[in-house]
Short mmCIF file of C-alpha atoms and ligand atoms in Angstrom, two decimals:
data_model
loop_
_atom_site.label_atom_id
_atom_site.label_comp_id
_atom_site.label_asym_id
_atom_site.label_seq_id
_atom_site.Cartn_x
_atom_site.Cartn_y
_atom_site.Cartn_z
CA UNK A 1 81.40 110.97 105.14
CA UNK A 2 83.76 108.01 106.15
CA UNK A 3 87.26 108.43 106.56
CA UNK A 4 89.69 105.89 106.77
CA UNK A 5 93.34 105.80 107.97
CA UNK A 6 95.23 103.57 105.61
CA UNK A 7 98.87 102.95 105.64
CA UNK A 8 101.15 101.33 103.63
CA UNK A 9 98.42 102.48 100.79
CA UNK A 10 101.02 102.72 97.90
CA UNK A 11 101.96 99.34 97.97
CA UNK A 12 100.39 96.41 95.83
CA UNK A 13 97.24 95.27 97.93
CA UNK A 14 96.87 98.81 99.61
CA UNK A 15 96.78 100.88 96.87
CA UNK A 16 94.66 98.04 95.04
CA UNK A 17 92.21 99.08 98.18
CA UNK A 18 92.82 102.81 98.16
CA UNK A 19 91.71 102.62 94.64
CA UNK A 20 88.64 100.73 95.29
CA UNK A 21 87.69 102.63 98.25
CA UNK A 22 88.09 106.40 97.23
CA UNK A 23 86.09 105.42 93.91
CA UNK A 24 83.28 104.34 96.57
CA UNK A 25 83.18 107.85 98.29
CA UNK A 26 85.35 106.84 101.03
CA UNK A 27 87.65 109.04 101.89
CA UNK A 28 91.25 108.17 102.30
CA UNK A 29 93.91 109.52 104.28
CA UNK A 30 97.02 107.36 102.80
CA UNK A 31 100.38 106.97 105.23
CA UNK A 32 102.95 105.07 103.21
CA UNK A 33 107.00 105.82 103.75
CA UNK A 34 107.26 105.21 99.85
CA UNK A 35 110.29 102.32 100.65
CA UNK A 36 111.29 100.48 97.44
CA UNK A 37 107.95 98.65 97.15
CA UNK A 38 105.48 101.84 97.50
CA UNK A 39 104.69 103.64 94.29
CA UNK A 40 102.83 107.01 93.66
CA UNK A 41 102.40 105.83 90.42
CA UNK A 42 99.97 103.27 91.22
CA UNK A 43 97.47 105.90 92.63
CA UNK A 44 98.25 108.30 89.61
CA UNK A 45 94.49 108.23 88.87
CA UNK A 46 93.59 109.70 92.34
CA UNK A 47 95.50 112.80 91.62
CA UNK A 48 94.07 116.22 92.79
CA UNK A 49 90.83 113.89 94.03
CA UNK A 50 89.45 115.73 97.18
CA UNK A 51 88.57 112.03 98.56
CA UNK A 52 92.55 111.20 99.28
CA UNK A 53 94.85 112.70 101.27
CA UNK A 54 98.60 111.21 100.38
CA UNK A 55 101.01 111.40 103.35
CA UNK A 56 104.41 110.26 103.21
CA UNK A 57 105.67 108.99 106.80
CA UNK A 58 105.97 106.15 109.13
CA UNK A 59 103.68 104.17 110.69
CA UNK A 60 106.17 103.94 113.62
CA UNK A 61 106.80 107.99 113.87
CA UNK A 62 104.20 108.67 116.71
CA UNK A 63 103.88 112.42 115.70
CA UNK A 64 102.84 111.83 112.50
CA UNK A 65 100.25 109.39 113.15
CA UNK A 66 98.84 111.39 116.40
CA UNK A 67 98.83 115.04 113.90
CA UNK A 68 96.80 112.55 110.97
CA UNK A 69 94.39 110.99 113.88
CA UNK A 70 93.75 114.69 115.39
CA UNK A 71 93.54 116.05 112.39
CA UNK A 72 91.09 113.83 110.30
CA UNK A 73 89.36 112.02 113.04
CA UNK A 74 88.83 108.81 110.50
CA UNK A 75 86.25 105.87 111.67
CA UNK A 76 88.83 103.53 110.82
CA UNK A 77 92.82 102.58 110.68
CA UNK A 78 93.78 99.87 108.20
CA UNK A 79 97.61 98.83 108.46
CA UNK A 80 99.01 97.19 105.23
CA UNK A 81 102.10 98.92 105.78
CA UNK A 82 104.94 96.29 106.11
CA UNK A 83 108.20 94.82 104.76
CA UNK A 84 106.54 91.85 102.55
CA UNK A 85 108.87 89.64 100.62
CA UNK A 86 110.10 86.57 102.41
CA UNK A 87 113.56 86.09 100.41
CA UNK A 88 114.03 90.33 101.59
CA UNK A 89 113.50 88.99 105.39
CA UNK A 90 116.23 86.33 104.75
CA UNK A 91 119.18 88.92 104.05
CA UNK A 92 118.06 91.65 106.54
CA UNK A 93 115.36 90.25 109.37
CA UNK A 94 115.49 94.03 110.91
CA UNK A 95 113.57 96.07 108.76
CA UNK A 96 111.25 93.90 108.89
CA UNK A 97 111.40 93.63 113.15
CA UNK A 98 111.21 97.73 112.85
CA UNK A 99 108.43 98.16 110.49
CA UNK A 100 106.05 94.92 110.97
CA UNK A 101 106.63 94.96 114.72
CA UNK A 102 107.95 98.13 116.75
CA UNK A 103 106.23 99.78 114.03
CA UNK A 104 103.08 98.04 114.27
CA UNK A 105 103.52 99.00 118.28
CA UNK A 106 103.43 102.46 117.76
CA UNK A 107 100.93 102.97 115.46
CA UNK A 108 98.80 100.61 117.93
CA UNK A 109 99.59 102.92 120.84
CA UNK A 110 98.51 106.15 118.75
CA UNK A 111 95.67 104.69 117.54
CA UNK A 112 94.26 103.40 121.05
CA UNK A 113 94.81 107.04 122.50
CA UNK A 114 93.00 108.56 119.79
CA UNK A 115 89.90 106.18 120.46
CA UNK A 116 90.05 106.68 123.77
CA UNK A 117 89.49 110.56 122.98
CA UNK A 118 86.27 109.52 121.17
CA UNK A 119 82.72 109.44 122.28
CA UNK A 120 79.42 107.50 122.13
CA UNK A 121 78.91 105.99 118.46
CA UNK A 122 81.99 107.44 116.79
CA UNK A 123 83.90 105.24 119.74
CA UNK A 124 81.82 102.13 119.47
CA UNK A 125 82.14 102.29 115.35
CA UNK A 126 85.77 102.84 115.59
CA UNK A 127 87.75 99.66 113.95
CA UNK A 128 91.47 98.87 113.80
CA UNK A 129 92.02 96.29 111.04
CA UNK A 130 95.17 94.66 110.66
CA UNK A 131 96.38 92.95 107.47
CA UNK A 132 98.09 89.79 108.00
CA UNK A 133 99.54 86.66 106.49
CA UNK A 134 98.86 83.30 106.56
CA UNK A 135 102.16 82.49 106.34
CA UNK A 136 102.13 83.06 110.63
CA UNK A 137 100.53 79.69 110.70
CA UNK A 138 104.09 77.84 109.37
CA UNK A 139 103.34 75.21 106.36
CA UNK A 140 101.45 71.73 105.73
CA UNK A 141 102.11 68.94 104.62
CA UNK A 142 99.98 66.91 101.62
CA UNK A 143 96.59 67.25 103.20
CA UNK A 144 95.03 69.69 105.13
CA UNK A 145 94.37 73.53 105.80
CA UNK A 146 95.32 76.45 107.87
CA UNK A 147 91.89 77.57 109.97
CA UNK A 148 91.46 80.41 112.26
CA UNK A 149 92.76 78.37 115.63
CA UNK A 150 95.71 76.41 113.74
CA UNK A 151 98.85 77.21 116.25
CA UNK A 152 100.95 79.97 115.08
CA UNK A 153 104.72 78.59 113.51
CA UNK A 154 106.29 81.15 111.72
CA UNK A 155 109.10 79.96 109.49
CA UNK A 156 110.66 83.07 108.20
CA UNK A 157 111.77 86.35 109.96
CA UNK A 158 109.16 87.78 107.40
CA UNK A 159 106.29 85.39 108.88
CA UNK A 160 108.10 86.16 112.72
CA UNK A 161 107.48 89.48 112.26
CA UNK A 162 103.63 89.43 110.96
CA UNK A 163 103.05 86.96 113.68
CA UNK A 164 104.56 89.67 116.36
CA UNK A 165 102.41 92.11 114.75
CA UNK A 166 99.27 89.76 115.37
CA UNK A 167 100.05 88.79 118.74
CA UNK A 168 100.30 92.83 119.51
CA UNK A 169 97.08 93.55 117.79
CA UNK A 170 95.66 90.71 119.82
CA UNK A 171 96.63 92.53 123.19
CA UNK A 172 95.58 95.55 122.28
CA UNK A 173 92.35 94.06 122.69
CA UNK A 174 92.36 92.14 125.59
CA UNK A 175 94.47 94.65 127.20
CA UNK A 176 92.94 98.15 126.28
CA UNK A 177 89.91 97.21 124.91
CA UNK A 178 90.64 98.42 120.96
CA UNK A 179 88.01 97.59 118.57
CA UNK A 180 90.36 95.25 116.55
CA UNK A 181 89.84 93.22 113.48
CA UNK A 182 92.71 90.62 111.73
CA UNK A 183 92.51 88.86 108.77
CA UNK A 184 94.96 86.29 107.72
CA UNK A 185 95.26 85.59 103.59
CA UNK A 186 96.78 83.52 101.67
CA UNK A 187 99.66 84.87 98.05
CA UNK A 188 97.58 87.48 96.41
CA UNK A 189 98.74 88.60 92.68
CA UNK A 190 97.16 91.04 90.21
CA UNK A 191 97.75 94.40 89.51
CA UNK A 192 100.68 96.69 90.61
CA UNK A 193 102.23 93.93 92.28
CA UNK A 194 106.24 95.23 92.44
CA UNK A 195 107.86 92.46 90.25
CA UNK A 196 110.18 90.58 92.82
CA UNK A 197 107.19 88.58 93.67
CA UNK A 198 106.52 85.33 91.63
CA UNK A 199 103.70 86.23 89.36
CA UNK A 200 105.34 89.76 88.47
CA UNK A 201 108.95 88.51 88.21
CA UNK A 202 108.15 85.61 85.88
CA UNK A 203 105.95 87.75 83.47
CA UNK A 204 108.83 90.13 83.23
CA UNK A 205 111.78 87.48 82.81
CA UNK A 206 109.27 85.68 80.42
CA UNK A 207 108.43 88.83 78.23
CA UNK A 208 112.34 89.26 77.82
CA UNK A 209 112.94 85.95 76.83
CA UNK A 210 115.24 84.93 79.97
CA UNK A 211 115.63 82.18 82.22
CA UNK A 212 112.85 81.66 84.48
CA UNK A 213 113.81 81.20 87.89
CA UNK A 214 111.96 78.51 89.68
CA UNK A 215 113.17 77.42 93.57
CA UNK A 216 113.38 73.63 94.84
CA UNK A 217 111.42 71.26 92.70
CA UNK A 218 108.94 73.98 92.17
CA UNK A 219 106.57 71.43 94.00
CA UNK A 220 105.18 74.32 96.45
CA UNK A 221 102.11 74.97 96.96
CA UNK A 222 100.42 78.42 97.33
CA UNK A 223 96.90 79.37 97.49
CA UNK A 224 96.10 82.25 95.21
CA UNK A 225 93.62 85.08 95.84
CA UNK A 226 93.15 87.63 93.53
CA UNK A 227 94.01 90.96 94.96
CA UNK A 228 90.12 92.80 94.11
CA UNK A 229 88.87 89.61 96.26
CA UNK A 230 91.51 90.34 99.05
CA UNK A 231 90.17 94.27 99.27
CA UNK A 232 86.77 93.31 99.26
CA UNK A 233 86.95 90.71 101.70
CA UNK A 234 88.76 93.17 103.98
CA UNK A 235 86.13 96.03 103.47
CA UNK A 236 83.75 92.98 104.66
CA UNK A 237 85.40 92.25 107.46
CA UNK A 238 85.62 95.75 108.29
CA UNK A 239 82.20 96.48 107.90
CA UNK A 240 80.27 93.23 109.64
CA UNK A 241 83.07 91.19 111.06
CA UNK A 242 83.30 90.66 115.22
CA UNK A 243 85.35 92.98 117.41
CA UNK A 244 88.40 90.61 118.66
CA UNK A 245 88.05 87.88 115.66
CA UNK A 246 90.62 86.91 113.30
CA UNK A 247 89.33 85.92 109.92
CA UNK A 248 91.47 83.75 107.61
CA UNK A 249 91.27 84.81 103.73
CA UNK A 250 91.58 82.79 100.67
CA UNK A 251 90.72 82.01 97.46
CA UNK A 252 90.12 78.26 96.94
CA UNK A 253 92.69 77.63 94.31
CA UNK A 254 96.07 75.88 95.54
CA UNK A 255 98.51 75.47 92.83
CA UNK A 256 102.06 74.35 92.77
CA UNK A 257 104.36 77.29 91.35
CA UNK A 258 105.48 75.21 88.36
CA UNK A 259 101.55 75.03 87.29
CA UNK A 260 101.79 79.06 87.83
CA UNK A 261 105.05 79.72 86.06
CA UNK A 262 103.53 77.39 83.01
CA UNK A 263 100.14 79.43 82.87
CA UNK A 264 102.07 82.26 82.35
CA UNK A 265 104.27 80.82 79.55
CA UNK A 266 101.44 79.46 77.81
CA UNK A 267 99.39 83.40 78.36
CA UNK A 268 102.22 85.10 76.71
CA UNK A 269 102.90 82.46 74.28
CA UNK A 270 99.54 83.35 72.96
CA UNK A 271 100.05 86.51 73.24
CA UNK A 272 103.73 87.96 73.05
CA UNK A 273 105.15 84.45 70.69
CA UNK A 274 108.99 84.70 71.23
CA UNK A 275 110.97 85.80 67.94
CA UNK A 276 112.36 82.47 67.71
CA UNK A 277 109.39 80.36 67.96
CA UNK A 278 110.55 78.39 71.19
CA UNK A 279 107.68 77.50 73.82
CA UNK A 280 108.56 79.51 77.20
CA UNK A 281 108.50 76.64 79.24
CA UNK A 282 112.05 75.83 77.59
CA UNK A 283 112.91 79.06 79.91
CA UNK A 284 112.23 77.63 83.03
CA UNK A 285 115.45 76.84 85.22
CA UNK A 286 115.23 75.17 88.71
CA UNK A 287 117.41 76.81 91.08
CA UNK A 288 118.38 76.52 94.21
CA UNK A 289 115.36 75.85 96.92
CA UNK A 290 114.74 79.60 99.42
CA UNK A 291 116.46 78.41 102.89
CA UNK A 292 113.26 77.21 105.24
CA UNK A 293 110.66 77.04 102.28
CA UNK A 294 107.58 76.12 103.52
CA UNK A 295 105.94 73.55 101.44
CA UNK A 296 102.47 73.97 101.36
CA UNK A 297 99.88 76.75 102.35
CA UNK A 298 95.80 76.50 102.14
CA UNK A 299 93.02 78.50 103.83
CA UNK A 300 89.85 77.50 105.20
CA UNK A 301 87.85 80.98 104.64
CA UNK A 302 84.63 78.79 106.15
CA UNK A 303 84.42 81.52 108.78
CA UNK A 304 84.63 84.46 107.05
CA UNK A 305 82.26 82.77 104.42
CA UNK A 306 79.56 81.54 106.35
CA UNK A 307 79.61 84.52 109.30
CA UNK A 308 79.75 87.23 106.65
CA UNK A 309 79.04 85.69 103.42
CA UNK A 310 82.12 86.71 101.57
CA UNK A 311 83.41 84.18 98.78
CA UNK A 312 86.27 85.26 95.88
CA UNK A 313 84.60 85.94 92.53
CA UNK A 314 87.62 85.61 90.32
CA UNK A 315 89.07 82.12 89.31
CA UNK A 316 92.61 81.67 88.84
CA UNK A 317 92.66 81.13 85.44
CA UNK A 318 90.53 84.41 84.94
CA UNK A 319 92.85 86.51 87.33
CA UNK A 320 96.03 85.03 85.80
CA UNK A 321 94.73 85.92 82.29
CA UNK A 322 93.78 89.80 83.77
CA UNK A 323 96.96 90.00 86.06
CA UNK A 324 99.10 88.83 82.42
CA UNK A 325 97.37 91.03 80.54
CA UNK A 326 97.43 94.06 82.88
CA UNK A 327 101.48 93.75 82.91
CA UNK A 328 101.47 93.98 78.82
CA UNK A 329 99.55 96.66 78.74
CA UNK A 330 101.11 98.73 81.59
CA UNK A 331 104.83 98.08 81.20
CA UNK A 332 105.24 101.55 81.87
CA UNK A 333 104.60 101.24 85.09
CA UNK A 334 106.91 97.96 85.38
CA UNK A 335 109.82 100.23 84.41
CA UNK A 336 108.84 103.40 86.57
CA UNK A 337 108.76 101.28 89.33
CA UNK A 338 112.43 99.55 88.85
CA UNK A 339 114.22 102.50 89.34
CA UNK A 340 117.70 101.15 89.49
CA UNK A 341 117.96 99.49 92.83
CA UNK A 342 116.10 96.13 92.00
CA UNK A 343 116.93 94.62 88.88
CA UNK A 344 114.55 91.57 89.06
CA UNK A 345 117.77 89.53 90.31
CA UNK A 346 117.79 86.40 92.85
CA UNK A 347 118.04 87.47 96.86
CA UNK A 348 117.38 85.67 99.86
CA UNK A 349 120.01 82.95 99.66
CA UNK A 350 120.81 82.92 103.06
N1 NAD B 1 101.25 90.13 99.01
C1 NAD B 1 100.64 89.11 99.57
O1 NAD B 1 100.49 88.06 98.95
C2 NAD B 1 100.11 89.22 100.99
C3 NAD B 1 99.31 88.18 101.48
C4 NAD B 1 98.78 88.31 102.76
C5 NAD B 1 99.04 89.42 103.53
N2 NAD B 1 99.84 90.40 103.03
C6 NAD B 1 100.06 91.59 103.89
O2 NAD B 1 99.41 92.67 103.25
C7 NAD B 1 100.11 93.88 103.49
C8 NAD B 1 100.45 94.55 102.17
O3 NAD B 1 101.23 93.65 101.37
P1 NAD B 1 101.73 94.08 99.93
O4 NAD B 1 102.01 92.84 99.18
O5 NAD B 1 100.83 95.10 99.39
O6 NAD B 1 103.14 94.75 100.33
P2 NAD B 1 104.02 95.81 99.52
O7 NAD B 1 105.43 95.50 99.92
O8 NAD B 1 103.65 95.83 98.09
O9 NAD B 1 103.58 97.21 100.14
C9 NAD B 1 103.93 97.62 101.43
C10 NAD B 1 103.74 99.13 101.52
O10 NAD B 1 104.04 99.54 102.86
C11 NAD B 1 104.86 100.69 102.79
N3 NAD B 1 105.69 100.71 104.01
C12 NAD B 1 106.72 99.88 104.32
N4 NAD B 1 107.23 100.22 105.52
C13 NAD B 1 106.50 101.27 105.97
C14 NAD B 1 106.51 102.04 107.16
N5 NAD B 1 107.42 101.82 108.13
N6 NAD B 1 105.61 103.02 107.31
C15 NAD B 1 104.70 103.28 106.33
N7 NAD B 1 104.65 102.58 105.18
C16 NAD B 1 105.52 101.58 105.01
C17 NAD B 1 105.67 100.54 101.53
O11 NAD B 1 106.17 101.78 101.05
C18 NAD B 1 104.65 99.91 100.59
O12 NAD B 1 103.91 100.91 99.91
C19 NAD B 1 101.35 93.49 104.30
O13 NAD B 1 101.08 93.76 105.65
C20 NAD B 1 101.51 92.01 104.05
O14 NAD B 1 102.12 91.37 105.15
C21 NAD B 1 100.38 90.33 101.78
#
C-alpha cells in the first residue's frame, strides 16, 4: 500500500488533496501545526478512516518528522505546509521566514536522512514534492507568461519566502542527490478555502450584504485554477514527472479581480437576492491598492501538459458556480473556522 507524508494537510489545497488521495486507497500520514488557517473540520469525513493518520506538529520540529519517517516509512513527502496569504507576510515577514524557509530546511534535512536509510526500489521510488507559487517569478506586464526558466523576482516577503523554499529544494538535489519534484501554480479557489482570501472573503462580505473590498483599480490579473485541478496535477507530477524538474501549474483562465468579484455578485444575486432588491455590484468599494501589488500573473503549463499530459478540466465559470455554491451550502464550516481571531477585516497595509 502507498503511504504518503503530507504536511500542511488541513489547510485549503492540502486537505483538498488528503481528501482526494485517502478516497483513492492512499494512505495518508497528515503533519499540519493546525495555525489559524488549518482546520480539522475540513477532513471531518476521514474520521476513524484507517487510511489517515492526523498528526499535529511542525514541519520544522526534526523529532517529529524523523519518529513519522521511522515510523511509517511513506514512498513519498508532499510539503503544502506554509504561511500563505500575501497581505499576512506584509505585517509579520517572520512566520513566514520560520515556516516556508527554516522550516522547509528541516523537514528537507529529515527527509534526505530517511532516504538515505532506504534501499533498492523503495530508494529509487522515493519522491519529495514541494508545493510552490508562482508568485516566486515577480509579475508581468500586459503580455506575456511566467514559464518554467522565467528568472525568479519575488515581490512580497510571502513570495521571498516560497522562493527560499525552492531554491533549498533545488539544492537538495544537486547537493545530496534527493529525488525532488516542484511545481509552481498559479491563485487556486474552491472548497475550504479559509475566507481571507479573495474568492472566500467576497462571498462572505457579499452574503451579508457589506461593502466589498476591492484593492487598486481592481485591474489585477490572476490566473485561476480550480483547486481538484491543482491536486490532480500534483498527484501527476508525482507519479510521472522528472526527478530535478520544476513544473509550472495553471489553469488557462486570467481574469482581472473586478471580473471575479462581479461573477460572484451576479452567482448570489441569483441565488441569495438581497432583501432590498439592490444588485451586489452596488457593494463593491475600491480601497486602497496592497503595498508592492504585482499586476499581472499567467502560467504557461506547456510543460507539464505536453511531458505528462495533464490539462485542468474545470472552467472558471463552472468552478466559480461550484466554489459559490459550496460556501452556501456549508456556512457551517465558514463560521467553525472564524473562531474569533479573524473577523474577515482588511490587513496587510504596510
Ligand atoms: N492558495 C493558493 O492559491 C496557492 C497557489 C500556489 C501555491 N500555493 C502553495 O500551496 C501550499 C498550500 O496553500 P494553501 O492555500 O492550502 O495554504 P493554507 O494557508 O490554507 O494552509 C496551510 C496549512 O499549513 C499548515 N502549517 C502552517 N505552518 C505550519 C508548520 N510550521 N508546520 C506544519 N503545518 C503548518 C497550516 O496549519 C495550514 O493547515 C502552500 O505552500 C502555498 O504556498 C498556494
Amino acid at each position: 500500500m502507498t503511504t504518503w507524508l503530507v504536511t500542511g494537510g488541513a489547510g485549503f489545497i492540502g486537505g483538498n488533496f488528503v481528501l482526494d488521495a485517502v478516497r483513492r486507497g492512499i494512505r495518508v500520514v497528515n503533519l499540519d501545526a493546525l495555525t489559524y488557517a488549518g482546520n480539522l473540520d475540513t477532513l471531518s469525513a476521514l474520521e476513524g478512516h484507517p487510511g489517515h493518520v492526523f498528526v499535529q506538529g511542525d514541519i520544522g520540529d526534526a523529532d517529529v518528522v524523523a519518529r513519522l519517517l521511522a515510523e511509517h516509512r511513506p514512498d513519498a513527502v508532499i510539503n503544502f505546509a506554509a504561511e500563505s496569504h500575501v497581505d499576512r507576510s506584509i505585517d509579520g515577514p517572520a512566520a513566514f521566514v520560520q515556516t516556508n524557509v527554516v522550516g522547509t530546511l528541516s523537514l528537507l534535512k529529515r527527509t534526505r536522512d530517511y532516504w538515505r536509510s532506504l534501499e533498492g526500489e523503495a530508494r529509487d521510488a522515493f519522491r519529495f514534492l514541494h508545493v510552490s507559487t508562482d508568485e516566486v517569478y515577480g509579475t508581468l506586464g500586459e503580455t506575456g507568461k511566467f514559464t518554467e526558466t522565467t528568472p525568479y523576482a519575488p515581490n512580497s516577503p510571502y513570495s521571498a519566502s516560497k522562493a527560499a523554499s525552492d531554491h533549498l529544494v533545488r539544492a537538495f538535489h544537486h547537493t545530496y542527490g534527493l529525488p525532488v519534484l516542484t511545481t509552481n501554480c498559479s491563485n487556486n479557489y474552491g472548497p475550504y478555502q479559509f475566507p481571507e482570501k479573495l474568492i472566500p472573503l467576497i462571498v462572505a462580505r457579499a452574503l451579508a450584504g457589506e461593502a466589498l473590498p476591492v484593492y487598486g483599480d481592481g485591474r489585477n490579473v490572476r490566473d485561476w485554477l480550480y483547486v481538484g485541478d491543482h491536486c490532480s496535477a500534483i498527484a501527476r507530477v508525482l507519479e510521472a514527472g522528472r526527478v530535478g524538474e520544476t513544473y509550472n501549474v495553471g489553469g488557462d483562465a486570467e481574469r482581472e479581480n473586478i471580473e471575479v468579484v462581479r461573477a460572484i455578485c451576479r452567482l448570489l444575486d441569483a441565488r441569495r437576492p438581497l432583501a432590498d432588491g439592490r444588485a451586489r455590484e452596488s457593494l463593491i468599494t475600491f480601497v486602497a491598492d496592497r503595498p508592492g501589488h504585482d499586476r499581472r500573473y499567467a502560467i504557461d503549463a506547456s510543460k507539464l501538459k505536453g511531458e505528462l499530459g495533464w490539462a485542468p478540466t474545470v472552467t472558471f465559470e463552472q468552478g466559480i458556480e461550484r466554489t459559490v455554491d459550496w460556501y452556501l451550502d456549508n456556512q457551517a464550516w465558514v463560521n467553525r473556522v472564524l473562531d474569533g481571531s479573524y473577523r474577515l477585516e482588511r490587513i496587510g497595509q504596510a
